[in-house]
PDB file of C-alpha atoms (C1' of nucleotides) in Angstrom:
ATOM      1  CA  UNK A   1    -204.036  64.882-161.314  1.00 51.00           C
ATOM      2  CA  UNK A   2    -204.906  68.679-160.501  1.00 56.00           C
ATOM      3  CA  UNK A   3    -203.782  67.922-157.047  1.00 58.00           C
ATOM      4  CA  UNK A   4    -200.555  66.081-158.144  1.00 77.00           C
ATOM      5  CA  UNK A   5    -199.968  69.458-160.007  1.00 80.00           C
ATOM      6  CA  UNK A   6    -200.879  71.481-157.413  1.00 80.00           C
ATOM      7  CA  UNK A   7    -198.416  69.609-154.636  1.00 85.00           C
ATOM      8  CA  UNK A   8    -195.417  69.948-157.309  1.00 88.00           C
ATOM      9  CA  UNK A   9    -196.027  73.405-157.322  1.00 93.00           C
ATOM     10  CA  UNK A  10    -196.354  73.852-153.777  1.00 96.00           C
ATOM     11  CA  UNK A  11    -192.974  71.685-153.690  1.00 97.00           C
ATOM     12  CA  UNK A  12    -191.288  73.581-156.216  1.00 98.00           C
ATOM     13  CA  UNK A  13    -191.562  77.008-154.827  1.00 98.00           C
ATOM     14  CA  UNK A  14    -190.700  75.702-151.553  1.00 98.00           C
ATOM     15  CA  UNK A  15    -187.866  74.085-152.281  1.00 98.00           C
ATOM     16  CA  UNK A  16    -186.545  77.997-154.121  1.00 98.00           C
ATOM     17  CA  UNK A  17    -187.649  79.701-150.870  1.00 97.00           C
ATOM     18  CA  UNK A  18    -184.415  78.584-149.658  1.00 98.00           C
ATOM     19  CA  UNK A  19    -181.499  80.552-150.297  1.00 97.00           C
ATOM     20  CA  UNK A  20    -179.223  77.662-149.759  1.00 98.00           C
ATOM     21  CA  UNK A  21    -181.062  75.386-152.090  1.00 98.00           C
ATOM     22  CA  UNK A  22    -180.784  77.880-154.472  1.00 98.00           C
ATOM     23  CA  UNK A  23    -177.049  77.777-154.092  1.00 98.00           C
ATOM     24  CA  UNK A  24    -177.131  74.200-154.548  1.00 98.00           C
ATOM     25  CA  UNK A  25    -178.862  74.582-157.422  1.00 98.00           C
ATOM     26  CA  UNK A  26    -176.399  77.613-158.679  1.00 97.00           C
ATOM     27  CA  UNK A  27    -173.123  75.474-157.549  1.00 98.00           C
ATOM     28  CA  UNK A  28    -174.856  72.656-159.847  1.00 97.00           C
ATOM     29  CA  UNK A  29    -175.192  74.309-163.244  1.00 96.00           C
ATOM     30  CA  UNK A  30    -170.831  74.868-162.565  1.00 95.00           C
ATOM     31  CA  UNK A  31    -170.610  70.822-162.154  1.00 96.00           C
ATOM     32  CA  UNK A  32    -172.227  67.664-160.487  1.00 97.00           C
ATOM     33  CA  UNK A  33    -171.415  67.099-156.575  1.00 98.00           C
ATOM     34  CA  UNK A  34    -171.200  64.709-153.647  1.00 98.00           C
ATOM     35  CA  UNK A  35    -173.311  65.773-150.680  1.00 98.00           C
ATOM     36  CA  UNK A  36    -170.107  66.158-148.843  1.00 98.00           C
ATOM     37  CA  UNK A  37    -168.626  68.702-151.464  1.00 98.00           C
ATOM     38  CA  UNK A  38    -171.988  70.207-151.023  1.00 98.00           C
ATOM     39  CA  UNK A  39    -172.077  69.810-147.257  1.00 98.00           C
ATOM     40  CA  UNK A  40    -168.453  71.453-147.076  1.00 98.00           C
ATOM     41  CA  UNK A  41    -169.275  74.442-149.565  1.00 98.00           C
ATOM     42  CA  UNK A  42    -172.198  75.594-147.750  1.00 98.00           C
ATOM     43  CA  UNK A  43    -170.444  75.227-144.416  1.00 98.00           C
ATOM     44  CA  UNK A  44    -172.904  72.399-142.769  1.00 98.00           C
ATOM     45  CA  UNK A  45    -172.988  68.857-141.638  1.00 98.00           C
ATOM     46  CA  UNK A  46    -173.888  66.203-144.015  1.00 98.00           C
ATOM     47  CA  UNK A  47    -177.011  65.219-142.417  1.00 98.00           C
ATOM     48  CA  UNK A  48    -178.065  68.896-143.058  1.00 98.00           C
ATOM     49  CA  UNK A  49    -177.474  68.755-146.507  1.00 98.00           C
ATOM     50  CA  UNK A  50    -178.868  65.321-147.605  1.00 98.00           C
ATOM     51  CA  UNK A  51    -182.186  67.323-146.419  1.00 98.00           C
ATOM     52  CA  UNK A  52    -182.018  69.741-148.731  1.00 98.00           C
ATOM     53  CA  UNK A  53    -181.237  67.331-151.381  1.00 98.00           C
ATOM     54  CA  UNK A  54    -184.094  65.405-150.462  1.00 98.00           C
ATOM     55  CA  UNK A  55    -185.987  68.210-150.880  1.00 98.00           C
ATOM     56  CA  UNK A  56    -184.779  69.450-154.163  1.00 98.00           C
ATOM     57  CA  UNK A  57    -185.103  65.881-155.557  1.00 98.00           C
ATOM     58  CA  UNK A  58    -188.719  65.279-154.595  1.00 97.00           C
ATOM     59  CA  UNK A  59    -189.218  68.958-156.000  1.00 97.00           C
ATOM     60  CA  UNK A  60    -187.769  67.454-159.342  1.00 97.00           C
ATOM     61  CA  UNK A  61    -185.394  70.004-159.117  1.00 97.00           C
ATOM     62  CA  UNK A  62    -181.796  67.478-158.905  1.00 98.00           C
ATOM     63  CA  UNK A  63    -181.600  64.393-159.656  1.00 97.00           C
ATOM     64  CA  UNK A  64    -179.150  61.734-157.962  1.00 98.00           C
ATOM     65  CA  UNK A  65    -177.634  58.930-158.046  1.00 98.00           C
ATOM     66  CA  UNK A  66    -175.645  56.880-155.794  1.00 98.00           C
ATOM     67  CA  UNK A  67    -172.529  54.680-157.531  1.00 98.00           C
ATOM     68  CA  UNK A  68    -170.768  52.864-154.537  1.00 98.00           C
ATOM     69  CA  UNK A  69    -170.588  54.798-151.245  1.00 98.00           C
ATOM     70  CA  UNK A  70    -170.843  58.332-153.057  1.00 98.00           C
ATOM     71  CA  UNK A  71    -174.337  59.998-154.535  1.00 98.00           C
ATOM     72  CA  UNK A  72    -173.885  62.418-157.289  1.00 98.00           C
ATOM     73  CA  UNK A  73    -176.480  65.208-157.444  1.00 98.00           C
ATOM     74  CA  UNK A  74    -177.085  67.168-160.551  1.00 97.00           C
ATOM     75  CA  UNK A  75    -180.004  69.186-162.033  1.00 97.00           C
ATOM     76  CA  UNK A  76    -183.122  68.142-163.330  1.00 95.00           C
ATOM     77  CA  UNK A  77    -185.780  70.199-165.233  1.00 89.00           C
ATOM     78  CA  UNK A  78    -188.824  69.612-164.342  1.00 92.00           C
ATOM     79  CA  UNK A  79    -189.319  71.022-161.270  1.00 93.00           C
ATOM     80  CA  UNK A  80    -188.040  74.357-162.616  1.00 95.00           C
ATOM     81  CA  UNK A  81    -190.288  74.047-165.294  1.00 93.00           C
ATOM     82  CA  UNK A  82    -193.522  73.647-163.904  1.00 93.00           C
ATOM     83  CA  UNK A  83    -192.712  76.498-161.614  1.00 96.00           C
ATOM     84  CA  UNK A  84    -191.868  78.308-165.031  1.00 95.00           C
ATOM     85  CA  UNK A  85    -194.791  77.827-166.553  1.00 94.00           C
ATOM     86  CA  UNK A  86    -197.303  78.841-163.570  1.00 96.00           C
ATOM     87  CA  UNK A  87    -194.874  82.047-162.981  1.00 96.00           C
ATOM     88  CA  UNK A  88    -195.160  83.036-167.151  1.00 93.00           C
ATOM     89  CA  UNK A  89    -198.903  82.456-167.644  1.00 94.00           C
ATOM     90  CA  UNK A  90    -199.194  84.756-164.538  1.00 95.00           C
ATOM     91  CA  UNK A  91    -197.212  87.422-166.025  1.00 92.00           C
ATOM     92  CA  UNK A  92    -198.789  86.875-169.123  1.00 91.00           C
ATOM     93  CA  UNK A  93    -202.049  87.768-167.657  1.00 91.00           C
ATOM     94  CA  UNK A  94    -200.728  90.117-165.723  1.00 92.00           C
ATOM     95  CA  UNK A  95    -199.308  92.511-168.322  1.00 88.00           C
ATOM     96  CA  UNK A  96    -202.465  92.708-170.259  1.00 85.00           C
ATOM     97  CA  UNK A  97    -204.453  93.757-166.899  1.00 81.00           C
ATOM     98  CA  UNK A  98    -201.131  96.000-166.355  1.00 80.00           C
ATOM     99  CA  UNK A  99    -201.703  97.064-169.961  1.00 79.00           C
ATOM    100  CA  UNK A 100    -204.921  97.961-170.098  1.00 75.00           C
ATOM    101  CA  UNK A 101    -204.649 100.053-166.579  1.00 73.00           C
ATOM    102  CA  UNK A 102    -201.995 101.843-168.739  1.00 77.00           C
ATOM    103  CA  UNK A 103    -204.648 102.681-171.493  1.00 79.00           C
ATOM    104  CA  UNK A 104    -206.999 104.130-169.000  1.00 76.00           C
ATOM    105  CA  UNK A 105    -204.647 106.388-167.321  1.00 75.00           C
ATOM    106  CA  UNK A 106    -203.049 107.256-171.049  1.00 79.00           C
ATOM    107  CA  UNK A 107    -206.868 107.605-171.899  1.00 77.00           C
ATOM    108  CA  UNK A 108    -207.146 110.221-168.908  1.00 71.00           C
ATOM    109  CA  UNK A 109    -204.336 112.231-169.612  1.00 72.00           C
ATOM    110  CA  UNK A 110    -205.584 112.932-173.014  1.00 76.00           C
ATOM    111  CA  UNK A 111    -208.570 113.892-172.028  1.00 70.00           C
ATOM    112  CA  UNK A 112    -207.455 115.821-169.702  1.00 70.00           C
ATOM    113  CA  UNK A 113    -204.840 117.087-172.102  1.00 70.00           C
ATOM    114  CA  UNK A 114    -208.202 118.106-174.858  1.00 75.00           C
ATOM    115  CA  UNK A 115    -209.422 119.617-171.473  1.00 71.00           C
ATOM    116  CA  UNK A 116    -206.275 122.155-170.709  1.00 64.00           C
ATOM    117  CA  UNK A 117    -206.095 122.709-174.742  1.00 65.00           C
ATOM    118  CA  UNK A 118    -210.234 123.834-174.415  1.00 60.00           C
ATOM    119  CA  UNK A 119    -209.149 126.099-171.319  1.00 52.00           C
ATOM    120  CA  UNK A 120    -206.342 127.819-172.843  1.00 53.00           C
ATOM    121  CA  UNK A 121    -208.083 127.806-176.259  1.00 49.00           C
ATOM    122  CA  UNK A 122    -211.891 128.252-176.279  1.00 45.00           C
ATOM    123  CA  UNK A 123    -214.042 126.794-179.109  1.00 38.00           C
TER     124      UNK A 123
ATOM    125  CA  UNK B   1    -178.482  95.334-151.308  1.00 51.00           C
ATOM    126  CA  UNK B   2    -177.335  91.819-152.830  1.00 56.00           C
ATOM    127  CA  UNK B   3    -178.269  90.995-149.226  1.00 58.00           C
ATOM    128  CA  UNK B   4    -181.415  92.660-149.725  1.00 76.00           C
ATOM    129  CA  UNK B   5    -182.446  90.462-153.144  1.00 79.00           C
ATOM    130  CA  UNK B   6    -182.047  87.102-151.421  1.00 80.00           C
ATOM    131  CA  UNK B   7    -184.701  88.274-148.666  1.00 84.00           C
ATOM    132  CA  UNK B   8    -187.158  89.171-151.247  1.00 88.00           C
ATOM    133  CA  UNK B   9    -186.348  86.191-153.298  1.00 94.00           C
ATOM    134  CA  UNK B  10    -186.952  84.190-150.676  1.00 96.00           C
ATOM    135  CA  UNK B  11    -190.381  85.631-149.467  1.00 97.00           C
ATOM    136  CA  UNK B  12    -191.634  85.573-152.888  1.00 98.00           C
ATOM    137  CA  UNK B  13    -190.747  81.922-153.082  1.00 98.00           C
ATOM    138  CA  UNK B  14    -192.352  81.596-149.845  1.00 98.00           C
ATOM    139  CA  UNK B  15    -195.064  83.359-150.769  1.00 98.00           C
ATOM    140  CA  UNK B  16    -196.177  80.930-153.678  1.00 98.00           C
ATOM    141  CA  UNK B  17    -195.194  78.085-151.866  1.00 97.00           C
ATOM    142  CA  UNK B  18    -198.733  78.343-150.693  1.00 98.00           C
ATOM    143  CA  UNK B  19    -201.621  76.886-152.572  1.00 97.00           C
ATOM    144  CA  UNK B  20    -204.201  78.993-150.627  1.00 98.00           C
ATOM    145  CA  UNK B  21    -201.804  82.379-151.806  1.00 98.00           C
ATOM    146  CA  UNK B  22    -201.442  81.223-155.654  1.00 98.00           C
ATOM    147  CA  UNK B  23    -205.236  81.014-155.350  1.00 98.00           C
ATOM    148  CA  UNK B  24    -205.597  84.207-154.147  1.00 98.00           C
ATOM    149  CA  UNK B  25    -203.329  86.047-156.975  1.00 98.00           C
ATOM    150  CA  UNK B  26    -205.320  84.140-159.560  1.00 97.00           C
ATOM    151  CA  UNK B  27    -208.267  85.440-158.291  1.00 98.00           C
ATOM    152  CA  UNK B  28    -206.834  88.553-158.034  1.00 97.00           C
ATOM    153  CA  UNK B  29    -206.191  88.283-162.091  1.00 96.00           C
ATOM    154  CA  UNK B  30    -210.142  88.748-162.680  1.00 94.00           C
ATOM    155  CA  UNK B  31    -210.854  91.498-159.824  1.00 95.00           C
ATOM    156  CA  UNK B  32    -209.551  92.909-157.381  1.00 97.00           C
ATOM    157  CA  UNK B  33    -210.833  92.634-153.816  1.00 98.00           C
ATOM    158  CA  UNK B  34    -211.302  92.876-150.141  1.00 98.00           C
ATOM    159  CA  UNK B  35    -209.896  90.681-147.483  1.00 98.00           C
ATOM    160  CA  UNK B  36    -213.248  89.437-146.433  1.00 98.00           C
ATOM    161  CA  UNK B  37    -214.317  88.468-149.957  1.00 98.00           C
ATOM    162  CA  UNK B  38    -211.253  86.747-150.483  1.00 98.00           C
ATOM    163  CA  UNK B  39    -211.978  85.240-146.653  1.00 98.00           C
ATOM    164  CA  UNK B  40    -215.047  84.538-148.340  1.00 98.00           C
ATOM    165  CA  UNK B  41    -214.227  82.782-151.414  1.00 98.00           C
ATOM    166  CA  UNK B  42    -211.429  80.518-149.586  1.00 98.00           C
ATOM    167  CA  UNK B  43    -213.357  79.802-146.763  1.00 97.00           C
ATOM    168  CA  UNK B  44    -211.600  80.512-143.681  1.00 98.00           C
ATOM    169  CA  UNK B  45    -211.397  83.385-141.120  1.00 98.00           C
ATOM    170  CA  UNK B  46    -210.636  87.362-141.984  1.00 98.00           C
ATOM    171  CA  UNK B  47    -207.635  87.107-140.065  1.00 98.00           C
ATOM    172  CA  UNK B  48    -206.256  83.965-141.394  1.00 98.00           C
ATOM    173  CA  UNK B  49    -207.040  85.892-145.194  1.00 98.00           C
ATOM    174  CA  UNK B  50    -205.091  88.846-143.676  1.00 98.00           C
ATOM    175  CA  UNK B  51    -202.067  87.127-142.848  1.00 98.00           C
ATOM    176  CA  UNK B  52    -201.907  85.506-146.577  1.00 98.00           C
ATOM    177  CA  UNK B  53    -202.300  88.862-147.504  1.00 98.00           C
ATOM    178  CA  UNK B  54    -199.598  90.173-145.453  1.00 98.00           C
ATOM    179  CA  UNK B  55    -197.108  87.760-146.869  1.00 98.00           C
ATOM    180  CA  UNK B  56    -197.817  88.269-150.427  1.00 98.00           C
ATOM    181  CA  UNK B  57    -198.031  92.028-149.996  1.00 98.00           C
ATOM    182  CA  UNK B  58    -194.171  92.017-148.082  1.00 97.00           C
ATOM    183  CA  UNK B  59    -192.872  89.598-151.483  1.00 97.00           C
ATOM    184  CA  UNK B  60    -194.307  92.564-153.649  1.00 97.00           C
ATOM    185  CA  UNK B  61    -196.874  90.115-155.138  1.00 97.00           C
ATOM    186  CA  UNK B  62    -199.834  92.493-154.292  1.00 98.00           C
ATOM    187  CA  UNK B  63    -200.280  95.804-153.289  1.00 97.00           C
ATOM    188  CA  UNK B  64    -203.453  97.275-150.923  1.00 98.00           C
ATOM    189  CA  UNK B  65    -205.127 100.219-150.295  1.00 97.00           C
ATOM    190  CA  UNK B  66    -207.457 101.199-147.349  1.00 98.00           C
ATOM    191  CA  UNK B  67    -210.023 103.378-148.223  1.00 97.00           C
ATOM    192  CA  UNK B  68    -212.734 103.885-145.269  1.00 97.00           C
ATOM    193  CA  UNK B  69    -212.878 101.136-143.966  1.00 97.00           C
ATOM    194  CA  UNK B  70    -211.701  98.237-146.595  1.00 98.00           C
ATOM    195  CA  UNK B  71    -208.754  97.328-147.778  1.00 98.00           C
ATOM    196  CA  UNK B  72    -208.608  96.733-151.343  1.00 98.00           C
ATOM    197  CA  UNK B  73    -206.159  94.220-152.930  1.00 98.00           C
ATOM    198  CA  UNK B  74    -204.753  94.199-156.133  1.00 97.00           C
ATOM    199  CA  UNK B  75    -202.104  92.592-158.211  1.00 97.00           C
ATOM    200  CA  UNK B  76    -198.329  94.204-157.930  1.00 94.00           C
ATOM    201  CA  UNK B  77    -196.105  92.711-160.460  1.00 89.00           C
ATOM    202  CA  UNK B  78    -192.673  93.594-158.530  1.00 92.00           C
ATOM    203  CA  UNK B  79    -192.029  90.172-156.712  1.00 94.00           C
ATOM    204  CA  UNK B  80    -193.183  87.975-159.375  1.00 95.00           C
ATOM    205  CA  UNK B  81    -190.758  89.875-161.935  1.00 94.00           C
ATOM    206  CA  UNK B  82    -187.816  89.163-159.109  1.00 94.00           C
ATOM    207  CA  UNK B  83    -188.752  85.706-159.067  1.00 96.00           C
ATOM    208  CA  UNK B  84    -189.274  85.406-162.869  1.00 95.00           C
ATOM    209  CA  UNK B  85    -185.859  86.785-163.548  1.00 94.00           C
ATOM    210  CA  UNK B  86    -184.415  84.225-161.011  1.00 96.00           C
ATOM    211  CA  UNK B  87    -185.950  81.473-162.857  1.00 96.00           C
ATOM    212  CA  UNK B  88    -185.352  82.291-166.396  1.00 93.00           C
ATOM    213  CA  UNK B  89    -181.736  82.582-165.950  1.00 94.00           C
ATOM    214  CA  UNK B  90    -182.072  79.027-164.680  1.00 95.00           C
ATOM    215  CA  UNK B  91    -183.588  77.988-167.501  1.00 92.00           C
ATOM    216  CA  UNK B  92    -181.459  79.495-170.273  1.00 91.00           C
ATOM    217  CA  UNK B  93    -178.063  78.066-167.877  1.00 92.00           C
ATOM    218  CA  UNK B  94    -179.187  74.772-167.992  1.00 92.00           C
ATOM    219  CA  UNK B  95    -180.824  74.107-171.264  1.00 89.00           C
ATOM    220  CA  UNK B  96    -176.957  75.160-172.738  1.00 85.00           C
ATOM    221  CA  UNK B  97    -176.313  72.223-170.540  1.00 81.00           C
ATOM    222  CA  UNK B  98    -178.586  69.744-171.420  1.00 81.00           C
ATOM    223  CA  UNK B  99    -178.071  70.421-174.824  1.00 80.00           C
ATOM    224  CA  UNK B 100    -174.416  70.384-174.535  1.00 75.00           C
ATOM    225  CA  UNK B 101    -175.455  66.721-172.687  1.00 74.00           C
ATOM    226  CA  UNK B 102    -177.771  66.300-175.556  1.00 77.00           C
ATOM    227  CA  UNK B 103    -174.610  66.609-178.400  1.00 80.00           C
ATOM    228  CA  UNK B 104    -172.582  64.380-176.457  1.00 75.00           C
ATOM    229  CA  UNK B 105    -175.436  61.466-176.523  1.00 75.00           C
ATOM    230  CA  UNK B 106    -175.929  62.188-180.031  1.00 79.00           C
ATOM    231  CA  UNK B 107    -172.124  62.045-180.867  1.00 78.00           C
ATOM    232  CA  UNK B 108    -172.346  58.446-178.712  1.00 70.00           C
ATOM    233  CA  UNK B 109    -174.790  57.428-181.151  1.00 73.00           C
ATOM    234  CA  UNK B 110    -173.505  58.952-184.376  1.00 77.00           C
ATOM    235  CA  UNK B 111    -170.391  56.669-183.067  1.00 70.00           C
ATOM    236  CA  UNK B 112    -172.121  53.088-182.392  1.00 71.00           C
ATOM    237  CA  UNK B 113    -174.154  53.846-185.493  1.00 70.00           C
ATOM    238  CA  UNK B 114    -170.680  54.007-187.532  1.00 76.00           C
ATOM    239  CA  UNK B 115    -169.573  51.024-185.839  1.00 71.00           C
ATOM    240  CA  UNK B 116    -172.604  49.074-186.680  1.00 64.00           C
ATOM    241  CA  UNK B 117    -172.316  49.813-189.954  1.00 64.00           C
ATOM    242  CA  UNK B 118    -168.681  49.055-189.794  1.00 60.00           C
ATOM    243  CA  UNK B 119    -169.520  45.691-188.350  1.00 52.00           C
ATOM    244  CA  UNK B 120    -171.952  44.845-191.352  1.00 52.00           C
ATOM    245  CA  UNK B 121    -170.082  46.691-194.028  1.00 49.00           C
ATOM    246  CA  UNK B 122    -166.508  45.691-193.454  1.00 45.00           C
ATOM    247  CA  UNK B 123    -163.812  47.707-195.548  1.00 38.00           C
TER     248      UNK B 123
ATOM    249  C1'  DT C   1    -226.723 108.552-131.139  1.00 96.39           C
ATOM    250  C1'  DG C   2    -226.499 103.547-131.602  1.00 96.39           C
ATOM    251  C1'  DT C   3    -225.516  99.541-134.390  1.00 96.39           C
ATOM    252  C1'  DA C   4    -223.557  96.823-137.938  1.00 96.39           C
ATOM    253  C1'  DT C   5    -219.485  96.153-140.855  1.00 96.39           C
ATOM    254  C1'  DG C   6    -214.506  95.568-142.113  1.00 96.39           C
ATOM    255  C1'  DT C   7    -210.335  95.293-140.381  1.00 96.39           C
ATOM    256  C1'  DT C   8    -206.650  94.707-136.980  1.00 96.39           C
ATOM    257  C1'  DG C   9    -203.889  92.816-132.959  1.00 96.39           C
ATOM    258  C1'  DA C  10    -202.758  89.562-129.339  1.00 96.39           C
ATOM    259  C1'  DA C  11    -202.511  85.139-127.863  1.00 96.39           C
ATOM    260  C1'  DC C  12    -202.679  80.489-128.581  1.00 96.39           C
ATOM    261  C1'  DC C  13    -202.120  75.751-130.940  1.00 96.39           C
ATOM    262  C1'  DA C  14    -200.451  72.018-134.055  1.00 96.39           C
ATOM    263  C1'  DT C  15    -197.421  71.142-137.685  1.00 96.39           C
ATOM    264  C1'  DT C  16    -193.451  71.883-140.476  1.00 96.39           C
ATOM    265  C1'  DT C  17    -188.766  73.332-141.155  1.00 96.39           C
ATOM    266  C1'  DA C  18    -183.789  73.863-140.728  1.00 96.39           C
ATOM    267  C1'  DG C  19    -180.547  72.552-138.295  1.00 96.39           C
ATOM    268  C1'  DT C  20    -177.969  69.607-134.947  1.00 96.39           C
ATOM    269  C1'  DT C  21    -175.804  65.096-132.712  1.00 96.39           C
ATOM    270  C1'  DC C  22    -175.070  60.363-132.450  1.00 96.39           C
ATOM    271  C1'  DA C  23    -175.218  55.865-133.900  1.00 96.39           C
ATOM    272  C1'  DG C  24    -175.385  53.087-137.495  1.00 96.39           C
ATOM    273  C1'  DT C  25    -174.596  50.748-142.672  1.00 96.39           C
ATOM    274  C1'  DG C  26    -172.149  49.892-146.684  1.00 96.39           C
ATOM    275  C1'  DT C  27    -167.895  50.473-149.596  1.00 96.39           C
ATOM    276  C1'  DA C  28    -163.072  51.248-150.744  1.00 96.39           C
ATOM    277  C1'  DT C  29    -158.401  50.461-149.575  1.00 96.39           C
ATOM    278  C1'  DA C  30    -153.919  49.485-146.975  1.00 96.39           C
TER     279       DA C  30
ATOM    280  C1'  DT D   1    -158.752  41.979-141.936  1.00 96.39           C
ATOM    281  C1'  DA D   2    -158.811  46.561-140.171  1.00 96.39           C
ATOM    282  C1'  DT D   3    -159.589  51.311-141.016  1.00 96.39           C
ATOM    283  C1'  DA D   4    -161.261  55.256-143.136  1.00 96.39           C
ATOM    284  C1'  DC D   5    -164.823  57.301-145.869  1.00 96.39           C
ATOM    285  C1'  DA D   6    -169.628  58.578-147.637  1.00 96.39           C
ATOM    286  C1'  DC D   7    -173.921  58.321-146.613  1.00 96.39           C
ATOM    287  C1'  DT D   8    -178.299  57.296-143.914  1.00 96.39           C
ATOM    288  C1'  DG D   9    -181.719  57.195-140.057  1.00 96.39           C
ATOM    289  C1'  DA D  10    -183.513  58.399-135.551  1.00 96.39           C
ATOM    290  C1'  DA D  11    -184.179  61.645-132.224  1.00 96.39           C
ATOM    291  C1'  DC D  12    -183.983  66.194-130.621  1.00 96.39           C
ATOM    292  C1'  DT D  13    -184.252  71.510-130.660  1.00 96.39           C
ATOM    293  C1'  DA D  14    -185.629  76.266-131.850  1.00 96.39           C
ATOM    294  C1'  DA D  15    -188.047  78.904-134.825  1.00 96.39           C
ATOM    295  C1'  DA D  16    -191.415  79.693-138.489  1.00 96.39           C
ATOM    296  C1'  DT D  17    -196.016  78.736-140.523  1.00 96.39           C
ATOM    297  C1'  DG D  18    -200.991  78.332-141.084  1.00 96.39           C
ATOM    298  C1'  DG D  19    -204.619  78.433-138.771  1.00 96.39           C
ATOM    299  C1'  DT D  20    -207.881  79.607-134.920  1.00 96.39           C
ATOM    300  C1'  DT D  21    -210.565  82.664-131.191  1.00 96.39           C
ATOM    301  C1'  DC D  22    -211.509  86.761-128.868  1.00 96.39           C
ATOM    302  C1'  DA D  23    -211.273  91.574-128.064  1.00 96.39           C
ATOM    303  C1'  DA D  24    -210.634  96.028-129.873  1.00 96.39           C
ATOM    304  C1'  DC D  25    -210.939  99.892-133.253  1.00 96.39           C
ATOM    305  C1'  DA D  26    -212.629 102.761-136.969  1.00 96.39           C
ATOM    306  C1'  DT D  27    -216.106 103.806-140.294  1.00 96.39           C
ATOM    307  C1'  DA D  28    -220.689 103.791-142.481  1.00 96.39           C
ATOM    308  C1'  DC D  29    -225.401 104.315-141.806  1.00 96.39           C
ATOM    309  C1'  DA D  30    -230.315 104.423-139.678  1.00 96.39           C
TER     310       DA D  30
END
DNA sequence: TGTATGTTGAACCATTTAGTTCAGTGTATA
DNA sequence: TATACACTGAACTAAATGGTTCAACATACA
C-alpha cells in the first residue's frame, strides 16, 4: 500500500520529467487526440509516441481508449493529483521552516537594531 | 529563458522521480545535514549520497554549504515552487474541464430523468 | 607532525530511457 | 476483395541513471 504509493509517485514525476509528455499533456487540456495527431504534432514516429502514452497512462496521467482502429487519449486526474498532494504538504512544511528562519533573522536585526540605538544613545 | 524553464522543469521532475531523493528532502524537513549522515540514514555509499545531492541541488530543491570540511544540506524552496506552479495550473485547467464534463453528464441525466417521468406521467 | 574524518573525482557496471526501423494485426472503405 | 489507415510488438541503438570501488585531497585534532 505505502509502496503502491510510493511507485505512483515515482511514476508520476517521471512521467513530468519529460518535456514532451508535458506537451502531451498541455495539447490535451485544448482537446482529446489520436496518437498519430500526437505523433505528427510533436514531430515523431508513432511507435515513439505510443511510449509516451504508455507512460502517461500507467502514471494515471491520460486515459485512453481505443474505438475501432483509432485510440483516443485524454487526461486523467489522478496521477496529477497525487503528485499534487506530495508537492503541497512539502511546501506546506516548508514555509513554516522558511518562516520561522525568517523570525530569527527578523529577531537578529532587532536586536541588533536595540544594539545600534544603545551605541548612538547610551542608557 | 523559456528555454531555460523547461531544463529546470525537467530536472526538478527528475529530481523527485527518485524515491531515495524525496526521502532525502523529507528528511531534510526536520534537520538539516551532511552527506555522510544522509549516506548514513539511506544506507549506501558517500558518493552515491553525493550524486543525489548533486541532482537535487542543480533542480534548486536544496542548497549546500561547505564549511571546513562538511558540506551542509538544507532545504531550497526554488525548484519545488517551479514545479508547484507547473502543476497547479494543471489542476485549475482541467478541473474547468471536468466540471464542464461534469455539467454535461448532469444535463444527460436531468434529460433521461424528464423522460422517465414523461414515460410514467404522460401529458 | 601524523592520523582520522569528510568529501570529491574518475572509472566502471547494469539497467532504464527515448528514440528508431521493420514487420505485423485489425479495421474501414472503394 | 483489395487497399489504405491506425495502431502494436519486437528488436536495436545511444545516452542517461543509480549505484559501486578506489584513489586523492583538504581539514581537524592528538
Amino acid at each position: 500500500m505505502v509502496q503502491h504509493t510510493i511507485a505512483r509517485l515515482d511514476a508520476a514525476f517521471a512521467a513530468l520529467s519529460d518535456a514532451t509528455r508535458r506537451g502531451v499533456l498541455e495539447h490535451l487540456e485544448r482537446s482529446d487526440a489520436s496518437i498519430t495527431e500526437l505523433a505528427e504534432t510533436f514531430d515523431m514516429t508513432l511507435t515513439g509516441m505510443k511510449k509516451h502514452v504508455v507512460v502517461l497512462e500507467q502514471a494515471g496521467l491520460v486515459i485512453t481508449q481505443k474505438v475501432g482502429r483509432v485510440r483516443t487519449c485524454s487526461l486523467g486526474q489522478r496521477g496529477l493529483d497525487e503528485a499534487a498532494v506530495w508537492i503541497e504538504q512539502r511546501r506546506q512544511l516548508w514555509n513554516t521552516r522558511f518562516d520561522a528562519l525568517d523570525k530569527v533573522v527578523a529577531e537578529m536585526k532587532r536586536k541588533e537594531k536595540a544594539n545600534g540605538q544603545r551605541k548612538r544613545q547610551p542608557h
